[in-house]
């Protein structure tokens, strides 16, 4: 059997562990041939497809990113091109079907987030056998307990918050750390708790500036002249809206968030007169060597995806239902976001140790 694998959407740590897991299982257990599709769905449209051998995946486990390349601005059902300087969108799914056939690919493993899974689901329904593997640092995919990439991102963010503590304490400042996560607060919540933040602002709990300032003064009253505030990029004030950094209208998810950290910082400084600084962590959260957890989850996902193909169990996405790896239908996995529950155990524990979510 000949199978293809592509990585789509934003990169994240652990993708290479998945690729390695797929190739090793396919070759060693099932004598399959594996073709690497480069740059996500762009590679299927433009036939950027090459054989992927065991030799090529050797030693890639500790590397961040994806050896196959990726794209989060390629949707074959709304393919972007420039014609006479004008943006033109067209459906090039027939080109994808042609390339899959020409390369003798019998099934495709698609590693990606919600947008990538939605595209895979469409092709599966058009008769191309597809199996999905969920990834994203945001940890917001509905049908799995955890996505790989998230653990490494929170390790990176926690290290950054640890380092921010020293300047906060030395200068008696309010220090804000803005983290990624789109419309879900998982990265902020986990890194905020692990990094000892005093205030955590997440999209699921809209905040109030008075409540933030109250917490800062409470700390001051207790002799603590600095505060660490972790802000998710999707956080918003009560009755307010998210801060949009830019619109990328060629992708499956056009809105790029960013800037709420500066807005909160300006307001704290205006209301309290306390010197405030903002650090936006940005893409370093997506980079670096994957944590052992992400390497292991990626390996398990890769191996199970190949098992599904060998059993002709197509149209599924592998998923972690702790402690097992299971398969869920692709169409049940897409379109629904997994958000932080405001009354979850994580939030309750954080509140018990005095962390403020800026809401009361
Ligand atoms: O989904 C992963 C993510 O890193 C988000 O946390 C962030 O909002 C977005 O991607 C950034 O996308 P880009 O790399 O296109 O700027």
PDB file of C-alpha atoms and ligand atoms in Angstrom, residues 10-11 72 135-138 180-182 187 233 245 248 253 255-257 283 286, ligand 1:
ATOM      1  CA  UNK A  10       0.646  26.482  11.875  1.00  0.00           C
ATOM      2  CA  UNK A  11       3.653  24.415  12.924  1.00  0.00           C
ATOM      3  CA  UNK A  72      -1.863  27.816   6.817  1.00  0.00           C
ATOM      4  CA  UNK A 135      -2.096  19.286  16.508  1.00  0.00           C
ATOM      5  CA  UNK A 136      -1.990  22.804  17.886  1.00  0.00           C
ATOM      6  CA  UNK A 137      -0.287  24.630  20.721  1.00  0.00           C
ATOM      7  CA  UNK A 138      -3.708  26.157  21.490  1.00  0.00           C
ATOM      8  CA  UNK A 180      -1.038  32.771  22.257  1.00  0.00           C
ATOM      9  CA  UNK A 181      -4.061  30.467  22.159  1.00  0.00           C
ATOM     10  CA  UNK A 182      -6.577  32.161  19.819  1.00  0.00           C
ATOM     11  CA  UNK A 187      -1.884  28.350  27.417  1.00  0.00           C
ATOM     12  CA  UNK A 233      -4.278  36.936  23.187  1.00  0.00           C
ATOM     13  CA  UNK A 245      -3.659  42.295  14.991  1.00  0.00           C
ATOM     14  CA  UNK A 248      -5.027  37.016   6.740  1.00  0.00           C
ATOM     15  CA  UNK A 253      -8.882  31.196   9.940  1.00  0.00           C
ATOM     16  CA  UNK A 255      -8.243  36.629  12.180  1.00  0.00           C
ATOM     17  CA  UNK A 256      -4.865  37.016  13.903  1.00  0.00           C
ATOM     18  CA  UNK A 257      -5.212  38.200  17.488  1.00  0.00           C
ATOM     19  CA  UNK A 283       6.022  32.482  17.969  1.00  0.00           C
ATOM     20  CA  UNK A 286       5.538  27.369  18.682  1.00  0.00           C
TER      21      UNK A 286
HETATM   22  O1  LIG B   1      -3.021  28.244  16.272  1.00  0.00           O
HETATM   23  C1  LIG B   1      -1.702  28.437  16.660  1.00  0.00           C
HETATM   24  C2  LIG B   1      -1.355  29.910  16.687  1.00  0.00           C
HETATM   25  O2  LIG B   1      -0.001  30.017  17.092  1.00  0.00           O
HETATM   26  C3  LIG B   1      -2.245  30.760  17.576  1.00  0.00           C
HETATM   27  O3  LIG B   1      -1.995  30.609  18.940  1.00  0.00           O
HETATM   28  C4  LIG B   1      -1.971  32.146  17.022  1.00  0.00           C
HETATM   29  O4  LIG B   1      -3.060  32.997  17.249  1.00  0.00           O
HETATM   30  C5  LIG B   1      -1.808  31.878  15.540  1.00  0.00           C
HETATM   31  O5  LIG B   1      -1.489  30.497  15.411  1.00  0.00           O
HETATM   32  C6  LIG B   1      -0.756  32.697  14.870  1.00  0.00           C
HETATM   33  O6  LIG B   1      -0.780  32.406  13.525  1.00  0.00           O
HETATM   34  P1  LIG B   1       0.342  32.899  12.494  1.00  0.00           P
HETATM   35  O7  LIG B   1       1.532  31.997  12.658  1.00  0.00           O
HETATM   36  O8  LIG B   1      -0.306  32.754  11.165  1.00  0.00           O
HETATM   37  O9  LIG B   1       0.670  34.315  12.852  1.00  0.00           O
END
